[in-house]
Coordinates of C-alpha atoms in Angstrom, one line a residue:
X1 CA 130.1 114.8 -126.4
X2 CA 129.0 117.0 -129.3
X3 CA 129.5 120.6 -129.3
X4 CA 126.0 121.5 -130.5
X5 CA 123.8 124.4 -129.7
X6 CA 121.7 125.3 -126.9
X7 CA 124.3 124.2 -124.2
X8 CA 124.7 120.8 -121.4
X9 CA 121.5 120.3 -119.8
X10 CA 120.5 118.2 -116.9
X11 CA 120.4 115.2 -118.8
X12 CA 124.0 115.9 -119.9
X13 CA 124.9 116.0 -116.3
X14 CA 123.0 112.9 -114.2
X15 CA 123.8 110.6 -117.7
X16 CA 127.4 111.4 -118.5
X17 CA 129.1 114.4 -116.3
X18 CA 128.3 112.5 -112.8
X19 CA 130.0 109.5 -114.3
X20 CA 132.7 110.8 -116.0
X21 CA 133.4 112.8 -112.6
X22 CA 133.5 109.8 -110.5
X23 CA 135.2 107.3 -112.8
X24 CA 138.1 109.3 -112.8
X25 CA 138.6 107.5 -109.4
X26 CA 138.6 104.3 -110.9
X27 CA 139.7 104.5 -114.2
X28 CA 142.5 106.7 -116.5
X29 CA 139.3 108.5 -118.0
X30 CA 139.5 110.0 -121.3
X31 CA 136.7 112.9 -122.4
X32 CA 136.5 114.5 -125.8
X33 CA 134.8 117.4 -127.5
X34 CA 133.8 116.0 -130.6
X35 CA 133.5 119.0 -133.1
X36 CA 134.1 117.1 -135.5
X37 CA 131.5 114.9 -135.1
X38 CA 129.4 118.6 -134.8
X39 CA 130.1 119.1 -138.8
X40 CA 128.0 115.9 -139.8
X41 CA 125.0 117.6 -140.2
X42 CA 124.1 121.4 -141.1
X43 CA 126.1 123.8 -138.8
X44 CA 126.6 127.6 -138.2
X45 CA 130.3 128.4 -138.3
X46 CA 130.3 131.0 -135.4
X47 CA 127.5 128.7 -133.6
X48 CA 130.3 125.6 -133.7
X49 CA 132.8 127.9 -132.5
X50 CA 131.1 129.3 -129.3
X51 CA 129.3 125.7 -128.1
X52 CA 132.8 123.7 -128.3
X53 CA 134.4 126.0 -125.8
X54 CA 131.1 126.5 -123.8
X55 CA 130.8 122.7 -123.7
X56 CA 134.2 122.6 -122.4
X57 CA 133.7 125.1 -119.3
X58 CA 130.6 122.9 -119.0
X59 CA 132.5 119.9 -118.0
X60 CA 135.5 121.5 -116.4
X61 CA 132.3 123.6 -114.1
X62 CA 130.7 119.7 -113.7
X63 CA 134.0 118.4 -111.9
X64 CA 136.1 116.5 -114.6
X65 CA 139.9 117.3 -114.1
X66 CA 142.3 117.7 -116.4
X67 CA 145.1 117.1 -114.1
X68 CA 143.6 113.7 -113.8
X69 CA 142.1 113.0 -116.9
X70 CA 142.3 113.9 -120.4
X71 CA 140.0 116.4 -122.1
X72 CA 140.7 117.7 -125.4
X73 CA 138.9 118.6 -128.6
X74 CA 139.2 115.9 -131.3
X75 CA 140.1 118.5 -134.4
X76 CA 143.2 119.2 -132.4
X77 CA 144.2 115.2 -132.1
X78 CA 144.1 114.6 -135.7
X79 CA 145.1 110.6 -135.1
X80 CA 142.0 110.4 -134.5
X81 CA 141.4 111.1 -138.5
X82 CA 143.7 108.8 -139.5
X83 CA 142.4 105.5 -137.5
X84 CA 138.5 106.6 -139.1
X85 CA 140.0 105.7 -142.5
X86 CA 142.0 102.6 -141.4
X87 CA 139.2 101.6 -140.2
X88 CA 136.6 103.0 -142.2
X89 CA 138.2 100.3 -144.8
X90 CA 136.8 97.7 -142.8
X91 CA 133.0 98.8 -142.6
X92 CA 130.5 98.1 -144.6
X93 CA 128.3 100.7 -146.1
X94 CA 125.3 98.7 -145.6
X95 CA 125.4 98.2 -142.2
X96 CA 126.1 101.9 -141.7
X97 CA 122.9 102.4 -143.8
X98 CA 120.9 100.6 -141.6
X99 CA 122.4 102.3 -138.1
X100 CA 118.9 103.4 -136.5
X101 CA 120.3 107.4 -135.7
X102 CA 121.3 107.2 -139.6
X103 CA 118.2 106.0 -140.8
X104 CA 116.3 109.3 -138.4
X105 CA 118.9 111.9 -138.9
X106 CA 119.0 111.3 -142.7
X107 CA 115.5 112.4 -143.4
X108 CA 116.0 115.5 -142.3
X109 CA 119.6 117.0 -142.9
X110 CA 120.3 115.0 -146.1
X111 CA 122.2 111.8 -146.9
X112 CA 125.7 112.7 -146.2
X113 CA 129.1 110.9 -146.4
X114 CA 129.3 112.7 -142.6
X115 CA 126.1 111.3 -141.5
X116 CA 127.0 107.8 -142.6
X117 CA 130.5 107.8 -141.4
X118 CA 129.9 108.9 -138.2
X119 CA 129.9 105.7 -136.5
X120 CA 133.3 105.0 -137.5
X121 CA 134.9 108.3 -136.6
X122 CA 133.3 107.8 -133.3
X123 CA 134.6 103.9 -133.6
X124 CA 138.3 106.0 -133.9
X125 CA 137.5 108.2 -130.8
X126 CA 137.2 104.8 -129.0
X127 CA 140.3 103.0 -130.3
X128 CA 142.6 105.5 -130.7
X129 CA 143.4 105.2 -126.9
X130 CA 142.6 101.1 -126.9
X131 CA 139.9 102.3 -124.8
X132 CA 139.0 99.1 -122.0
X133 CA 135.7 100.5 -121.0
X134 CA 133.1 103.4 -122.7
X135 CA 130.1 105.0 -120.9
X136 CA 127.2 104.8 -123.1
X137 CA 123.7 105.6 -122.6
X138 CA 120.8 103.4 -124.5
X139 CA 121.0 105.6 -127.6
X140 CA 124.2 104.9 -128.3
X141 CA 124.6 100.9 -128.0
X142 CA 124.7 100.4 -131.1
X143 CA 127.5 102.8 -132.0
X144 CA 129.9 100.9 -129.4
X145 CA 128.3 97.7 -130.5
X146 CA 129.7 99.1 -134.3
X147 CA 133.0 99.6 -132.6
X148 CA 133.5 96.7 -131.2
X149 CA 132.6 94.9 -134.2
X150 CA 135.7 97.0 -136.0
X151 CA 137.9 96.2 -133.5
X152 CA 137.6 92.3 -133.6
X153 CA 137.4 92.5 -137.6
X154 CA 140.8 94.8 -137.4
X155 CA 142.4 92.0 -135.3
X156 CA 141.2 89.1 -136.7
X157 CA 143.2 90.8 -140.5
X158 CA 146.5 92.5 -139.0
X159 CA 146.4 91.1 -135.4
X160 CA 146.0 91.7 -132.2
X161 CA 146.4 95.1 -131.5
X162 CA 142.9 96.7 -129.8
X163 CA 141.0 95.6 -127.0
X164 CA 137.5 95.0 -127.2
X165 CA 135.7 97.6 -125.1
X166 CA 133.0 96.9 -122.8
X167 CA 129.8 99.2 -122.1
X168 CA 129.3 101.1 -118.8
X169 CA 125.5 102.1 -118.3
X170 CA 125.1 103.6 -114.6
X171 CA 121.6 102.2 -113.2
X172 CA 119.7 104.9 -113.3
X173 CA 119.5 108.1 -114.4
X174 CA 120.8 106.9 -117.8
X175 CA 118.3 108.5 -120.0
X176 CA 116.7 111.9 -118.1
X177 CA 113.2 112.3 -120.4
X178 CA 111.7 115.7 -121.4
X179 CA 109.8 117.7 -118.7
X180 CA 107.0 118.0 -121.5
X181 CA 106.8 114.7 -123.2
X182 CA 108.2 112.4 -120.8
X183 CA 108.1 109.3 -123.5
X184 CA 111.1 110.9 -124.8
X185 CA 114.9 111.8 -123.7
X186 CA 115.3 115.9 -122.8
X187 CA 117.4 117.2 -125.3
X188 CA 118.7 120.7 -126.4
X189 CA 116.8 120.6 -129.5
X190 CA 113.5 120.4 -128.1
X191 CA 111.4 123.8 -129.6
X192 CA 109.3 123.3 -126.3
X193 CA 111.3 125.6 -124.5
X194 CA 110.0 124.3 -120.8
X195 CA 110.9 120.6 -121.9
X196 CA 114.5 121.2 -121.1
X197 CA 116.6 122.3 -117.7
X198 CA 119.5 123.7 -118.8
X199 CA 122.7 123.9 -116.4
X200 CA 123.0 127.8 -116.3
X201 CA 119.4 128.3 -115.9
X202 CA 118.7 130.5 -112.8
X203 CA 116.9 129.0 -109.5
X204 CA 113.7 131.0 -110.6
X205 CA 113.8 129.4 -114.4
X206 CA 114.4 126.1 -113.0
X207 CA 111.4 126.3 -110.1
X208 CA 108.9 127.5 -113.6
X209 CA 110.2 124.6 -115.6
X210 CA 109.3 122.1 -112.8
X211 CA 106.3 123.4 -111.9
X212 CA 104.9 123.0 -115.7
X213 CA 106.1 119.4 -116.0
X214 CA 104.0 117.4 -117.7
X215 CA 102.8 114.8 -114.9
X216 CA 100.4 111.9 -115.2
X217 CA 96.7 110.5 -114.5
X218 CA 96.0 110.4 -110.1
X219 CA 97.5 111.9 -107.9
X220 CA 99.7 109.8 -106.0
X221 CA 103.5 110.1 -106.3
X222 CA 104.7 106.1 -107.4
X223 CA 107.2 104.6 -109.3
X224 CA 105.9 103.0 -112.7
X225 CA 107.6 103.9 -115.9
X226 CA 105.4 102.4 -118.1
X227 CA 102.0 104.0 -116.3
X228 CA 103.8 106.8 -114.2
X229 CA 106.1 108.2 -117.0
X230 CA 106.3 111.9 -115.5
X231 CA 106.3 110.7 -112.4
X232 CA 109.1 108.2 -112.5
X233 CA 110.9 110.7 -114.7
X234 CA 110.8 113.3 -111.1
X235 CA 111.7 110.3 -109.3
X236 CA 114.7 109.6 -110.8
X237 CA 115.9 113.6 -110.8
X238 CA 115.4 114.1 -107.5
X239 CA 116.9 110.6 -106.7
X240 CA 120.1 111.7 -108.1
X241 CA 120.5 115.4 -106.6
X242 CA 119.1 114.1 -102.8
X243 CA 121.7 110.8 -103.0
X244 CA 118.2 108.8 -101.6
X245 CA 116.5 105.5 -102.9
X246 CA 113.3 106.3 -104.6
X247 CA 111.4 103.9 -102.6
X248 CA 111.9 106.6 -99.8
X249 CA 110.9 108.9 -102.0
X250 CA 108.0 107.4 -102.5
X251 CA 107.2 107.0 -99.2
X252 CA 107.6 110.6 -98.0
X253 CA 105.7 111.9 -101.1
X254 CA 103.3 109.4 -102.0
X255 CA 100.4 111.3 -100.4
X256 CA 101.8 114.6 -101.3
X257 CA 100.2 115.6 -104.6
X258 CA 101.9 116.2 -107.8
X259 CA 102.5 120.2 -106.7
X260 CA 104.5 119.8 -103.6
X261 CA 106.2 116.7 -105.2
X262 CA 107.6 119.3 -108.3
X263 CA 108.2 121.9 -105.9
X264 CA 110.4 119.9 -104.2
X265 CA 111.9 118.3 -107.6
X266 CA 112.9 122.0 -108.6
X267 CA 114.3 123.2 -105.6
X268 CA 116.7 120.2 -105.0
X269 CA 117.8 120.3 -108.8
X270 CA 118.2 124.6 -108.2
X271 CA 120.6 123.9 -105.2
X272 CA 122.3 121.2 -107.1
X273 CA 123.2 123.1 -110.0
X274 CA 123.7 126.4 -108.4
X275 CA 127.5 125.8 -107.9
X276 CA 128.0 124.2 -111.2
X277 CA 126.7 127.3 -112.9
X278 CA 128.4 129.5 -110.8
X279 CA 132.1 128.1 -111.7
X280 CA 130.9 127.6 -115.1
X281 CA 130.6 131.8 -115.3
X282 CA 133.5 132.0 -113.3
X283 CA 136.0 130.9 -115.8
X284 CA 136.9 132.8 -118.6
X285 CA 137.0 131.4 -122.6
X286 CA 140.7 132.1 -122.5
X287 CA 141.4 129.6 -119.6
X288 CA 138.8 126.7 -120.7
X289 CA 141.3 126.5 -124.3
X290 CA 144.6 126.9 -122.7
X291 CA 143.4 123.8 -120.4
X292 CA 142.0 122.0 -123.4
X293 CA 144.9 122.6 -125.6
X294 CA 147.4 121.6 -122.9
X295 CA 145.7 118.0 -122.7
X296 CA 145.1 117.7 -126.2
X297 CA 149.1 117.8 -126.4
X298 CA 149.2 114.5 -123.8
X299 CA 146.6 113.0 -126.1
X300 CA 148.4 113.0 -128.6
X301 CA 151.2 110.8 -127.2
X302 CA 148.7 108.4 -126.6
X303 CA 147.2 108.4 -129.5
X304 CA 150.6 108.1 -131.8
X305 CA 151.6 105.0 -129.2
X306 CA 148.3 103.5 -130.5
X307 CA 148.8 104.6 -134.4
X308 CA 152.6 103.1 -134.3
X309 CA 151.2 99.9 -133.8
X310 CA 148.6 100.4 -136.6
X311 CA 150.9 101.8 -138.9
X312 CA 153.3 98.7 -138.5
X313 CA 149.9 96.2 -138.5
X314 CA 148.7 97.5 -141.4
X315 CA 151.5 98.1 -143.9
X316 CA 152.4 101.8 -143.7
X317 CA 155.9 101.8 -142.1

């Protein structure tokens, strides 16, 4: 995840921090801090340097655990640098021209060898570790799509040497949408500053943010995201912080109104990310980069495993 300002909101937590908590049951999970991938586009120095340790309380608050997974920044793995090359040598610019987060991004902060290339350095992120499986949400697809394409084209020339991830997309809750435009995805850059729930925002900002939500036409709480956008939106939200189907959400709130059904929305995200953001405040700067630097030093084993191989494959040993 990128490092960028304004801080993890709730969409950051239901689409990646839930999952990345609970996979490390199942998998040997891997999460990064991509500053890097921060520097593509226009940055403030001191800005980059506050969010990549905020973000990184952030996820520590949300439940990952670094004594059961690795969480690192990437600037202080630098294999990861090294693959994007390799393997930058086997991209082609026009494809990377016509990526669709390219093609949006370039308008507006300039056509950039950072911008382009940032499908391959996040390409790198994913091999470095011959990565089996990568949780993605809809926007980035074709990013891993991009990867996987790499992969099999790095094989097919020096051999076998990196698996071909598949994509993990939970059900639901993938894509949380803005409390104001509900056609599009919350996110911290949103100038509408009621569109977004951030995850140290206080029970009372929270209850205000959810009681302006942009809803839709009627009055009856139902399930449609094509004719219920806001609606199905709150659906999904409260889905995820009361663990209960939305058909039974449905069913107790149908007849409700819209009020009582946000009211209810905001109070069980409030009690949801109460503990969150109090553990976030809890720790200090000082203890979120001693943990990240300590895993960043068992990344890096992993990641010169993976670059031995490449080295040998590709002629530099």
């Amino acid at each position: 995840m990128q490092p960028t300002g304004g801080g993890a909101h709730l969409g950051n937590l239901i689409g990646a921090f839930s999952n990345w908590v609970g996979m490390q049951d199942d998998y040997q999970a891997i999460y990064c801090v991509v500053d890097l991938h921060a520097m593509s586009s226009p940055y403030e120095v001191a800005e980059l340097s506050e969010s990549r340790v905020q973000l990184a309380k952030m996820i520590l608050a949300a439940g990952v655990d670094p004594s059961r997974s690795l969480l690192y920044y990437q600037s202080e793995v630098p294999q990861h640098a090294e693959l994007f090359w390799i393997i930058g040598t086997l991209a082609g610019v026009g494809h990377l021209q016509r990526m669709t987060q390219y093609k949006e991004k370039s308008d507006r902060s300039g056509q950039s060898f950072g911008l382009l290339a940032y499908p391959v350095l996040q390409a790198a992120d994913i091999l470095i570790h011959r990565a089996h499986a990568v949780p993605v949400g809809d926007d980035q697809a074709q990013h891993l799509e991009l990867t996987r394409d790499l992969a099999e084209r790095f094989n097919s020339r020096f051999g076998e040497v990196f698996p071909i991830p598949d994509r993990i997309t939970p059900e639901i809750g993938a894509r949380v949408m803005s409390l104001q435009d509900p056609t599009d995805k919350m996110s911290k850059s949103d100038p509408n500053a009621r569109a977004t729930v951030y995850l140290t925002d206080t029970t009372d900002e929270i209850i205000k943010k959810f009681k302006s939500a942009v809803t839709d036409m009627g009055t009856e709480v139902a399930y449609d995201r094509e004719n219920k956008p806001g609606i199905s939106n709150l659906l999904e939200i409260l889905s995820y912080f009361s663990g209960r189907t939305i058909d039974d959400l449905v069913e107790e709130h149908r007849a409700g109104g819209y009020g009582a059904f946000k009211i209810a929305v905001a109070e069980a995200v409030a009690d949801g990310v109460k503990p969150i953001r109090e553990a976030y405040e809890a720790m200090s700067d000082e203890e979120a980069v001693r943990v990240m630097r300590q895993s960043a030093e068992r990344a890096k084993v992993s990641a010169d495993a993976t670059m031995d191989v490449v080295r040998e494959a590709v002629g530099l040993t």
